[in-house]
XYZ file of C-alpha atoms in Angstrom:
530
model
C 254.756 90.566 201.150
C 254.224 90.161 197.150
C 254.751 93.714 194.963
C 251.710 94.726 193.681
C 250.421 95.164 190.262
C 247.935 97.572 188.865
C 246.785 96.973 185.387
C 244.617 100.280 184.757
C 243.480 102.267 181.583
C 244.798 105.526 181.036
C 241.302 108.188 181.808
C 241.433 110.285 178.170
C 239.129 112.621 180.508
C 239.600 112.201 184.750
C 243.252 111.976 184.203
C 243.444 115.045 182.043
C 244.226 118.081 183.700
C 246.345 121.228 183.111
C 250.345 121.033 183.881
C 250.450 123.245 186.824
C 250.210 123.463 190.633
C 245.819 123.576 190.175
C 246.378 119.897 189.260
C 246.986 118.471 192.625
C 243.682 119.676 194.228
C 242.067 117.503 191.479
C 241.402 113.781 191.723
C 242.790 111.959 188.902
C 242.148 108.324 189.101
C 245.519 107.112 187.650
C 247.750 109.256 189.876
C 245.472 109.324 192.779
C 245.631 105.572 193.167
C 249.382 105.734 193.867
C 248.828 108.187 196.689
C 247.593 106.140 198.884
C 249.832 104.574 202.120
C 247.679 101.650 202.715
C 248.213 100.526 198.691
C 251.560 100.550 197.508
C 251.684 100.052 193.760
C 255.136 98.528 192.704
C 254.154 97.961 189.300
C 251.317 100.325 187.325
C 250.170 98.907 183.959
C 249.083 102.013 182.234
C 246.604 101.071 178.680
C 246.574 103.920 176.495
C 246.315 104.984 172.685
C 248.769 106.399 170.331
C 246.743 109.847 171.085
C 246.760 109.737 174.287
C 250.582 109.892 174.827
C 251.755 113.213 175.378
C 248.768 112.721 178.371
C 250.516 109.504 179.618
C 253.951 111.222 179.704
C 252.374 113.888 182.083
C 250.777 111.042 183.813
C 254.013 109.088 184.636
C 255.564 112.100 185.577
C 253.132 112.582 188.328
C 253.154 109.274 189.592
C 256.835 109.264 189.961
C 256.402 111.895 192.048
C 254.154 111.198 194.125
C 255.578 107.661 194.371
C 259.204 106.960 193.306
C 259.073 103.370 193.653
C 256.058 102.765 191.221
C 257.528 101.641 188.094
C 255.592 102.841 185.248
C 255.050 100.327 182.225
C 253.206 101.753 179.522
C 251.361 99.787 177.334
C 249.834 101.343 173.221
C 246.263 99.803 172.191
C 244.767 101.825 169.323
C 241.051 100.701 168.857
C 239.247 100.598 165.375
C 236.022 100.943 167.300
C 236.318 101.434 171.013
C 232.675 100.329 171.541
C 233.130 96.952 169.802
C 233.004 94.329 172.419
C 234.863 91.862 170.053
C 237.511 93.698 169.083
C 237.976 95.196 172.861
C 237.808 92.197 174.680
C 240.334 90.439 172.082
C 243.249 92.780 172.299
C 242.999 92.896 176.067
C 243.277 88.890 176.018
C 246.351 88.982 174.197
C 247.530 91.464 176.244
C 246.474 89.556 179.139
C 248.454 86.440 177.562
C 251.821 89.190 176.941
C 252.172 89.979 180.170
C 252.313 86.637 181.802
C 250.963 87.388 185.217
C 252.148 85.307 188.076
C 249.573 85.008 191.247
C 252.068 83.380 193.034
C 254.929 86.175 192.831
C 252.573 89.315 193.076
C 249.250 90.622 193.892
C 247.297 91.344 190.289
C 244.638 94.459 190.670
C 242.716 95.163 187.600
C 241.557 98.886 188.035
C 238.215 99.170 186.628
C 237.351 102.795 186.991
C 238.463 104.344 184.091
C 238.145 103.020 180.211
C 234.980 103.361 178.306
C 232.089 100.941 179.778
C 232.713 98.549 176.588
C 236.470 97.910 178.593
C 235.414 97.991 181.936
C 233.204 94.900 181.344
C 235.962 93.671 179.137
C 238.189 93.644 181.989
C 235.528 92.333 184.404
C 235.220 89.186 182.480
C 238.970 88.611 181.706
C 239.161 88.995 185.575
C 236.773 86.420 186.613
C 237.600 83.896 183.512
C 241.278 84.244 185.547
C 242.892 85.101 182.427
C 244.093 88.176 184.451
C 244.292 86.098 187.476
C 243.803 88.974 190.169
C 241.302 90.957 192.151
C 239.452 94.153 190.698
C 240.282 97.376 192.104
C 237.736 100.288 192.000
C 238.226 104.081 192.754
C 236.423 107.462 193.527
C 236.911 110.907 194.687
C 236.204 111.563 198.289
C 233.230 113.099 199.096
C 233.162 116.608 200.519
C 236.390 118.241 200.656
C 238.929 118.369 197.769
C 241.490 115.241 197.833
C 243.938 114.254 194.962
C 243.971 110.906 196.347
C 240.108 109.825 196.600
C 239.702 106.402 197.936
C 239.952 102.875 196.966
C 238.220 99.255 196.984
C 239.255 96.224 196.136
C 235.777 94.369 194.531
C 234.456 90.806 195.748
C 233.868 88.670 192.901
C 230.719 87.460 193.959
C 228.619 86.934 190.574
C 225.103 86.997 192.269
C 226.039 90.895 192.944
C 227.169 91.701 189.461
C 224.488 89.801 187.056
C 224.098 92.914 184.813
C 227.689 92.743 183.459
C 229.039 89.078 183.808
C 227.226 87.930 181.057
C 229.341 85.230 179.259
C 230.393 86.018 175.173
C 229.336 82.445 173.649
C 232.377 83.195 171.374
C 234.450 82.896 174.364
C 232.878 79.507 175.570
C 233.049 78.357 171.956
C 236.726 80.014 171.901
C 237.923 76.916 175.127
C 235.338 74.842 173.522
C 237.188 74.332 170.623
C 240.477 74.729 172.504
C 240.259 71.512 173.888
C 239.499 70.357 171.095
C 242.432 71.065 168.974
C 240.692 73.611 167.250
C 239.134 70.645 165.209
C 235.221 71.287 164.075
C 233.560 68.186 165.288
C 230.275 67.489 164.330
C 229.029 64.787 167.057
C 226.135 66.717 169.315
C 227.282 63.716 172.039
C 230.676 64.671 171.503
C 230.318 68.532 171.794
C 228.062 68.427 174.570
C 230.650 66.278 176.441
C 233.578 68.506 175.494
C 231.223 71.477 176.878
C 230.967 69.944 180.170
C 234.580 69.399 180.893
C 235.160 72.704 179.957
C 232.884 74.066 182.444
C 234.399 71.321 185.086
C 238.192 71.686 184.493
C 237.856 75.741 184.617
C 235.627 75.818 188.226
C 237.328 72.753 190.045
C 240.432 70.585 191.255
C 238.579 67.787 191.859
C 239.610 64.169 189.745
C 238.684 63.500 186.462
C 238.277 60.250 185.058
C 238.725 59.609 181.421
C 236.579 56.486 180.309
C 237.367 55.107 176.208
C 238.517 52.493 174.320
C 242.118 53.081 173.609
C 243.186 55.612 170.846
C 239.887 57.499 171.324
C 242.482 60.406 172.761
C 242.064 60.709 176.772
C 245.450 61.354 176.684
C 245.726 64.489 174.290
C 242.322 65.876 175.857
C 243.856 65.772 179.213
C 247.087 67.224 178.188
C 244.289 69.862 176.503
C 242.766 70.769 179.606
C 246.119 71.015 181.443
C 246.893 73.674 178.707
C 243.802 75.212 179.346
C 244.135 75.646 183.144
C 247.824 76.622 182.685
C 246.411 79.477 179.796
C 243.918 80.739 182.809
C 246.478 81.048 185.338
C 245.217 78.135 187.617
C 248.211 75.901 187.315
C 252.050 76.513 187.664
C 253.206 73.173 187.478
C 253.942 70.885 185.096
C 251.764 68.095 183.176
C 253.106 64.456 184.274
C 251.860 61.887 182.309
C 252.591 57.864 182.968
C 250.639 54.495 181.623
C 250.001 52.413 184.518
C 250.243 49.530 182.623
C 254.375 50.306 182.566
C 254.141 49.884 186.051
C 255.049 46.734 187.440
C 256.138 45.520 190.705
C 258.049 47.379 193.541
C 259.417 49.693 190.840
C 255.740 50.866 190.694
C 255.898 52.465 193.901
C 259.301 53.932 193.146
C 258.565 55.674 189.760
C 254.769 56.642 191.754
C 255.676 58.283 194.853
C 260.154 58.164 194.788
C 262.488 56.676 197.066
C 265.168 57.231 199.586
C 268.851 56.223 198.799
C 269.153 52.994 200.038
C 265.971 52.101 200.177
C 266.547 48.853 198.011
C 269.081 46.967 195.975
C 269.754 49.644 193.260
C 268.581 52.582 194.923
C 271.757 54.597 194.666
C 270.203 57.709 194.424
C 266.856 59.752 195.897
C 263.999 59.853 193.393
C 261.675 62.410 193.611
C 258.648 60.347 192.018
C 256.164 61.328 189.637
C 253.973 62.452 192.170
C 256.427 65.017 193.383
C 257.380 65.863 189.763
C 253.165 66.740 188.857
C 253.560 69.399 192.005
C 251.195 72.488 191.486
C 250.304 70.797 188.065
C 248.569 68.083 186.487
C 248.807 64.251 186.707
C 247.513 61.995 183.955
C 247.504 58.397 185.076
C 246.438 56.492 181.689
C 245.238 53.033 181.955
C 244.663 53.619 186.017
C 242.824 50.313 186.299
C 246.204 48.481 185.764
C 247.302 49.550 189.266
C 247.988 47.281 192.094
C 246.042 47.388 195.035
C 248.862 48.915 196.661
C 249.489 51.579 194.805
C 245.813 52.427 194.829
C 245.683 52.843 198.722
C 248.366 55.034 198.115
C 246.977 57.023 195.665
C 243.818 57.563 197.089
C 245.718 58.795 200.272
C 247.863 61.601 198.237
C 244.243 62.719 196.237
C 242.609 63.424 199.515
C 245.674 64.515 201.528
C 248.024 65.633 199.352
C 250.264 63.921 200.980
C 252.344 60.078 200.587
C 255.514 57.980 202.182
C 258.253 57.501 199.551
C 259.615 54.403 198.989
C 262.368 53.809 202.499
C 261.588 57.093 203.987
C 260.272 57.954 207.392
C 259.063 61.658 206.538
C 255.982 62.526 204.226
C 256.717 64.494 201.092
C 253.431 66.628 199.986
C 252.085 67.489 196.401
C 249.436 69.662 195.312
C 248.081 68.003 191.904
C 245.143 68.193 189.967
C 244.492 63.764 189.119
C 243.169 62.965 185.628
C 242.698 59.353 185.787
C 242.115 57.122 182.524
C 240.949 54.036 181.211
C 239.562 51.486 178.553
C 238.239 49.279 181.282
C 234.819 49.325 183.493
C 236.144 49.707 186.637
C 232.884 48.751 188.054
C 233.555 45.254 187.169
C 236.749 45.639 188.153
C 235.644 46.514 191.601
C 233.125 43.681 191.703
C 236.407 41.781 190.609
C 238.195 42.520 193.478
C 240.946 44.151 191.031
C 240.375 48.072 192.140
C 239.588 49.806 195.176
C 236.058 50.567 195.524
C 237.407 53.979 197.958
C 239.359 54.987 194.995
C 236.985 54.236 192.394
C 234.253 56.311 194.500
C 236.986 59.428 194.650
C 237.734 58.940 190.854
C 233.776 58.408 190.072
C 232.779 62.305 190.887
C 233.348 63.865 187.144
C 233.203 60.915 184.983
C 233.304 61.048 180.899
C 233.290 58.537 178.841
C 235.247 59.505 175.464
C 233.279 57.570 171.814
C 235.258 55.920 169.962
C 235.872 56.997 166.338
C 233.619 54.208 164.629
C 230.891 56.456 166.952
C 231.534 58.934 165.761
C 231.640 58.771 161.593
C 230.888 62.637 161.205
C 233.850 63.730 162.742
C 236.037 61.831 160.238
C 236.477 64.670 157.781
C 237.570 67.422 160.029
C 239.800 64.958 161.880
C 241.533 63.837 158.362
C 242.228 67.179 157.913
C 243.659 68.109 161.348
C 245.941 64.667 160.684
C 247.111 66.338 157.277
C 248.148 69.521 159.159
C 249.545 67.663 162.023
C 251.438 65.806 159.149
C 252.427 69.329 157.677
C 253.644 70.734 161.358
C 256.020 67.143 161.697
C 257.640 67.441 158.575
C 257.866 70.430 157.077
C 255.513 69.439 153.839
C 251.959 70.039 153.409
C 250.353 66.953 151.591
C 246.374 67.388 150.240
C 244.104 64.872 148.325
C 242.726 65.286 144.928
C 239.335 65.649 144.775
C 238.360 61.927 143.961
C 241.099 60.115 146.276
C 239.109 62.376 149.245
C 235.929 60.740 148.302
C 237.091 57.792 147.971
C 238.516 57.645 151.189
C 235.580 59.407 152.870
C 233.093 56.982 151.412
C 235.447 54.034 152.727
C 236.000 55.722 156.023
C 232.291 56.328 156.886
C 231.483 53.401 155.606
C 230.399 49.942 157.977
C 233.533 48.025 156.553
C 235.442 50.582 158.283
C 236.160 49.022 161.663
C 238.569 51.682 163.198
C 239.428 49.363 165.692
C 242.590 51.786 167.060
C 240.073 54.686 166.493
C 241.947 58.130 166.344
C 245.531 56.127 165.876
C 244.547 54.418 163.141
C 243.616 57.213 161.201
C 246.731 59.380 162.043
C 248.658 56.226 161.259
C 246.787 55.770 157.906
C 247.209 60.064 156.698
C 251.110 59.148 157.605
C 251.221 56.401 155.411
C 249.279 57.838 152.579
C 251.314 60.789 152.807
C 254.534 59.658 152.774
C 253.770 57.363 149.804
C 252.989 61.018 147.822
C 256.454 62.467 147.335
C 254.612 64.754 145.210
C 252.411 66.327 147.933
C 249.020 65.122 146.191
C 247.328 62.073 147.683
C 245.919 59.988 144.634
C 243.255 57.540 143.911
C 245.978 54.921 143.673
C 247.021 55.296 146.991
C 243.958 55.725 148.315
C 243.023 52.122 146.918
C 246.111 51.358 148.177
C 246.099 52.302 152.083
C 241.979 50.874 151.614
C 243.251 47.693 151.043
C 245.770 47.840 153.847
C 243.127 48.632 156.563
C 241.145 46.040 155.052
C 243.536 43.572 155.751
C 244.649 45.531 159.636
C 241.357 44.966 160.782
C 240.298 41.415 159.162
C 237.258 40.936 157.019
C 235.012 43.549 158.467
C 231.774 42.244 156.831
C 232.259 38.454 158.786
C 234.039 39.908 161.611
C 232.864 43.254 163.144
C 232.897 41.257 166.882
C 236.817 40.976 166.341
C 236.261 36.815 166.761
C 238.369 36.510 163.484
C 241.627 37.375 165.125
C 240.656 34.053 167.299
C 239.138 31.498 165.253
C 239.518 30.774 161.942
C 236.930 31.532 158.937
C 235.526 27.684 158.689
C 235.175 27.991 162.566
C 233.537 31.686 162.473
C 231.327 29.507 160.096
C 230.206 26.875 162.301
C 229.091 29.179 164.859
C 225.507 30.282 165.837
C 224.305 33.951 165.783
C 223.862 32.976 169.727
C 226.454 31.649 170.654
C 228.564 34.102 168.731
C 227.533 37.423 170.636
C 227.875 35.348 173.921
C 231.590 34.327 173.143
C 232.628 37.665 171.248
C 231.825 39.357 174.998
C 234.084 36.272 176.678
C 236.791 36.701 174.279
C 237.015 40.415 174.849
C 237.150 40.127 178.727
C 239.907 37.379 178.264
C 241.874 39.918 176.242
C 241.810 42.494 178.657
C 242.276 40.498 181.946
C 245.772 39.951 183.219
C 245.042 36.490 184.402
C 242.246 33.431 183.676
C 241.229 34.052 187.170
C 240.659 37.670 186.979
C 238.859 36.706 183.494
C 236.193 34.452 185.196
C 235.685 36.651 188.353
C 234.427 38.848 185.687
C 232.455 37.114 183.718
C 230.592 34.799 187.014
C 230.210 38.193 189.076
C 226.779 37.211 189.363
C 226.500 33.550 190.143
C 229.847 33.354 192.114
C 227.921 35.274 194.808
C 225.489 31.804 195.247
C 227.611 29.111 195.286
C 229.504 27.868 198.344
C 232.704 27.053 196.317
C 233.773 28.697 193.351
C 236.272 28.067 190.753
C 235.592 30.440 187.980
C 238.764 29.843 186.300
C 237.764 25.851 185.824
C 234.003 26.910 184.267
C 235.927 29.193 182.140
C 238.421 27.230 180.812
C 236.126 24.674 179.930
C 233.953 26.945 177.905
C 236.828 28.097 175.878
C 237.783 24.409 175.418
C 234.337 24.149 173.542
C 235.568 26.867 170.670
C 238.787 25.269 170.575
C 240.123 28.070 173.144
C 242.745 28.467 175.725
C 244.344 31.033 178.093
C 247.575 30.513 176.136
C 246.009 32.215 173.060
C 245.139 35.019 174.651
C 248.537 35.290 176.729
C 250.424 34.953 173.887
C 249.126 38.022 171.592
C 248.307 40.695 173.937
C-alpha cells in the first residue's frame, strides 16, 4: 500500500483553539484529519504564513499526538494579497513544482477545506491541471454530537459537478501555450491556433501524434516540448526516446526498434533492451516514420495498440507503456497508395494529425525567432551577441523578403545567427556582416528570383531558360518526388497512382525514366546528391 500525502492549508481560524484539555472536544480540520483509522496520513503538508507559526507549532504538536507516525512538513507562504488569484495560484504552482510529487510512490490528497476561497479554487485547478497529480480531500465536523475527528471525503473530479469553480485562467492556457513554444511570441494565427490544439490534445490523451512538415520546421523540438510538458504535469515518468527512422536500415532496424536476445545473430553478444523498452512510461519520437520498412511497421503498430512486441531471437514478449509521436516530411497518403506504408498504421497514426508550416509560411514569426536564436546563441556559449539597429533591418527586410527561400526553414536561420555571430568577436552584429551572411544565403539557396521551384539545383540556367511556364510546374513536382523516393520505382508508383490502376501492365519506372530523359534527367542525379 503507497504512504499517503496530505497537502492542506493551515485554518488561521478552525484550527485555532486554546492550549488546553477544552481543545479536544473541538473539531479542528488539520488535526482532526489525522484521527481518523480508515485514513492514515504518513506525510501532512501543512501551508502556512510567517504569522501563523506559533499556531502551526501547536498544530504539529497535536498531530503527533494523536498520530506518531504522521510526519509533519511545514511549508511558509506569506501573501501580498491573499485574495489575488494571480499571485495565489502562482506560488502554489511553484510549490507544486518544489515538492516533486510522485503518483506512482504515494497517494497525493489535496485538502481543500481550509484556506481562504481564493486558495481553495487555487488548489482545485492545480489538482485537475495534474500539476498536483492527486485526488482532493474534503472535511467537516460531524453532525450532532461533539467529535474532534469529524469526517472525511475524498472528491470525484467530475467537471460537469463543479462548473462554478473550474473555470480555466487564460493566463494559464497562454502560460503551456507558450511553453511549447519555447516561450517564443509567434505571430502566425495558423500557427497559434495549431500550437493551441496540441496543447489541449497532449494534456487530455495518450493517443499517437503525428507530426507532418518539411524538414527543419521543428517536429522534433515541439515533441520533445510536449514530452516536457506532460512530464511538468505529472503524466509521464519515463524518459523521451528520440530516433530518425531514416538511420534505420536493415535487420539492425529491428534490433535498435524493439532489442534482441544474446545470440540472436552474428554479433549479438549481448541483450539489447531496444528503444522501445528504453521510451517505457515515457515518450517515443519516431522522426521521419515514413522511412520504415514494412516490417517494422507491423511491428509497431502491434506495440501502439498492445503495448506489447517480440525482440529480436526471443520467445517471450517484453511490454512498454509509451506515449508514440510519429513524424514526417512525406504524405504518407501517397505513400500508402505507393504500397510503401501500412495503411493499419497510417489509420492508428492518422487520429491527431498536425501539419507544422514551414518558416517561408510563416514570415511574421521571423523576428521573435531571430531573437530566441540570439539567446539560444547566448545560453551555448557564454556571450550574448545583438545587432545594431540598421544590420537588424537589414536582415529583417532580407529575411521577409520573397528572395528569401528558407529552404532548411528553422535550421537555416539558427545556422545563419551562428554564423553572423561568431563573425562579431565584438558582440555587435554589423551591417557588414549582415551583407555578408545575405550574400551567403543567396548563394545556399541558388538564385531565388529564377529558381523558387528548387529546379536550379538540377538543370542548369540556359536549360531553366528553355523551359515553358508548363512544363516547368509539371517537372518541379517530378523532380521533388524523385528526391524524396528511395528508388525510381517507388518514384513512378507515385507519380502514376492514378493511371497505374487502368492499365493491365505497368511499368512506371520505364514512363518515368523516359520523361526525365526529355530534361536531360536520370535516376543517377538524383541518387547521387541526396
Amino acid at each position: 500500500m503507497k504512504p499517503t500525502t496530505v497537502i492542506s492549508f493551515l485554518g488561521s481560524t478552525l484550527d485555532a483553539a486554546k492550549f488546553g484539555p477544552s481543545r479536544w472536544t473541538k473539531w479542528r480540520p488539520s488535526v482532526g484529519l489525522c484521527m481518523h483509522e480508515d485514513l492514515r496520513v504518513d506525510r501532512f503538508v501543512m501551508i502556512h504564513g510567517t504569522l501563523h507559526g506559533r499556531l502551526a507549532d501547536y498544530v504539529t504538536q497535536d498531530i503527533a499526538s494523536v498520530s506518531p507516525e504522521t510526519r509533519v512538513e511545514r511549508h511558509v507562504l506569506d501573501f501580498q494579497d491573499a485574495w489575488d488569484f494571480e499571485e495565489v495560484y502562482g506560488k502554489l504552482l511553484d510549490l507544486a513544482r518544489e515538492l516533486a510529487l510522485d503518483p506512482d510512490a504515494e497517494d497525493v490528497l489535496v485538502h481543500i477545506t481550509t484556506g481562504t476561497h481564493v486558495a481553495q479554487i487555487c488548489l482545485f485547478l492545480l489538482t485537475e491541471a495534474h500539476y498536483l497529480p492527486g485526488r482532493l480531500l474534503q472535511t467537516q465536523p460531524r453532525r450532532g454530537a461533539p467529535d474532534a475527528a469529524g469526517t472525511w471525503s475524498v472528491i470525484d473530479l467530475d467537471l460537469s459537478r463543479y462548473d462554478s469553480i473550474a473555470t480555466r485562467f487564460a493566463s494559464e492556457s497562454a502560460e503551456r501555450s507558450s511553453f511549447l513554444k519555447s516561450g517564443i511570441e509567434t505571430r502566425n494565427p495558423a500557427f497559434n491556433a495549431m500550437i493551441d490544439e496540441i496543447e489541449q490534445v497532449a494534456g487530455r490523451t495518450r493517443a499517437p501524434i503525428l507530426l507532418m512538415g518539411p524538414t527543419g520546421a521543428g517536429k522534433s523540438q515541439l515533441a520533445r516540448r510536449i514530452f516536457e510538458l506532460k512530464k511538468l504535469k505529472r503524466q509521464m515518468t519515463g524518459s523521451f526516446v528520440e530516433v530518425n527512422c531514416a538511420t534505420l536500415r536493415g535487420d539492425s532496424a529491428m534490433s535498435a526498434l524493439f532489442g534482441h536476445k544474446k545470440g540472436a545473430f552474428t554479433g549479438a553478444a549481448a541483450d539489447r533492451a531496444g528503444l522501445l523498452r528504453s521510451a517505457d512510461g515515457g515518450m517515443l519520437f519516431l522522426d521521419e516514420i515514413g522511412e520504415l520498412g514494412l516490417d517494422e511497421q507491423a511491428m509497431i503498430l502491434r506495440a501502439i495498440e498492445g503495448k506489447r512486441f517480440l525482440p529480436v531471437g526471443a520467445d517471450k514478449e517484453a511490454q512498454s507503456e509509451f506515449q508514440l509521436i510519429a513524424g514526417t516530411n512525406r504524405d504518407l497518403a501517397s505513400c500508402m497508395a505507393a504500397g510503401t506504408f501500412r495503411e493499419d498504421l497510417y489509420a492508428r497514426l492518422n487520429l491527431w494529425t498536425f501539419a507544422l508550416p514551414g518558416l517561408a509560411e510563416r514570415r511574421e514569426d521571423i523576428a521573435p525567432n531571430l531573437d530566441y536564436e540570439l539567446d539560444r546563441h547566448a545560453e551555448r556559449e557564454g556571450e550574448r551577441v545583438t545587432f545594431n539597429r540598421e544590420a537588424r533591418a537589414d536582415y529583417l527586410a532580407f529575411a521577409l523578403s520573397p528572395a528569401a527561400r528558407w529552404s532548411g526553414n528553422f535550421r537555416d536561420l539558427a545556422a545563419s545567427v551562428t554564423r553572423m555571430a561568431t563573425f562579431s568577436p565584438k558582440g555587435r552584429i554589423d551591417v557588414l556582416a549582415v551583407t555578408k551572411e545575405i550574400e551567403r544565403l543567396k548563394r545556399l539557396w541558388g538564385d531565388g528570383a529564377r529558381d523558387g521551384d528548387g529546379l536550379g539545383r538540377w538543370l542548369s540556367p540556359d536549360a531553366l531558360d528553355d523551359l515553358d511556364p508548363f512544363d516547368r510546374v509539371q517537372l518541379a513536382y517530378v523532380v521533388a518526388t524523385c528526391a524524396s523516393a528511395r528508388s525510381l520505382s517507388e518514384a513512378g508508383r507515385k507519380l502514376f497512382a492514378a493511371s497505374r490502376e487502368k492499365r493491365a501492365s505497368t511499368n512506371d519506372a520505364d514512363r518515368l525514366r523516359k520523361y526525365l530523359a526529355r530534361f536531360g534527367l536520370g535516376w543517377d542525379d538524383f541518387k547521387g546528391r541526396q
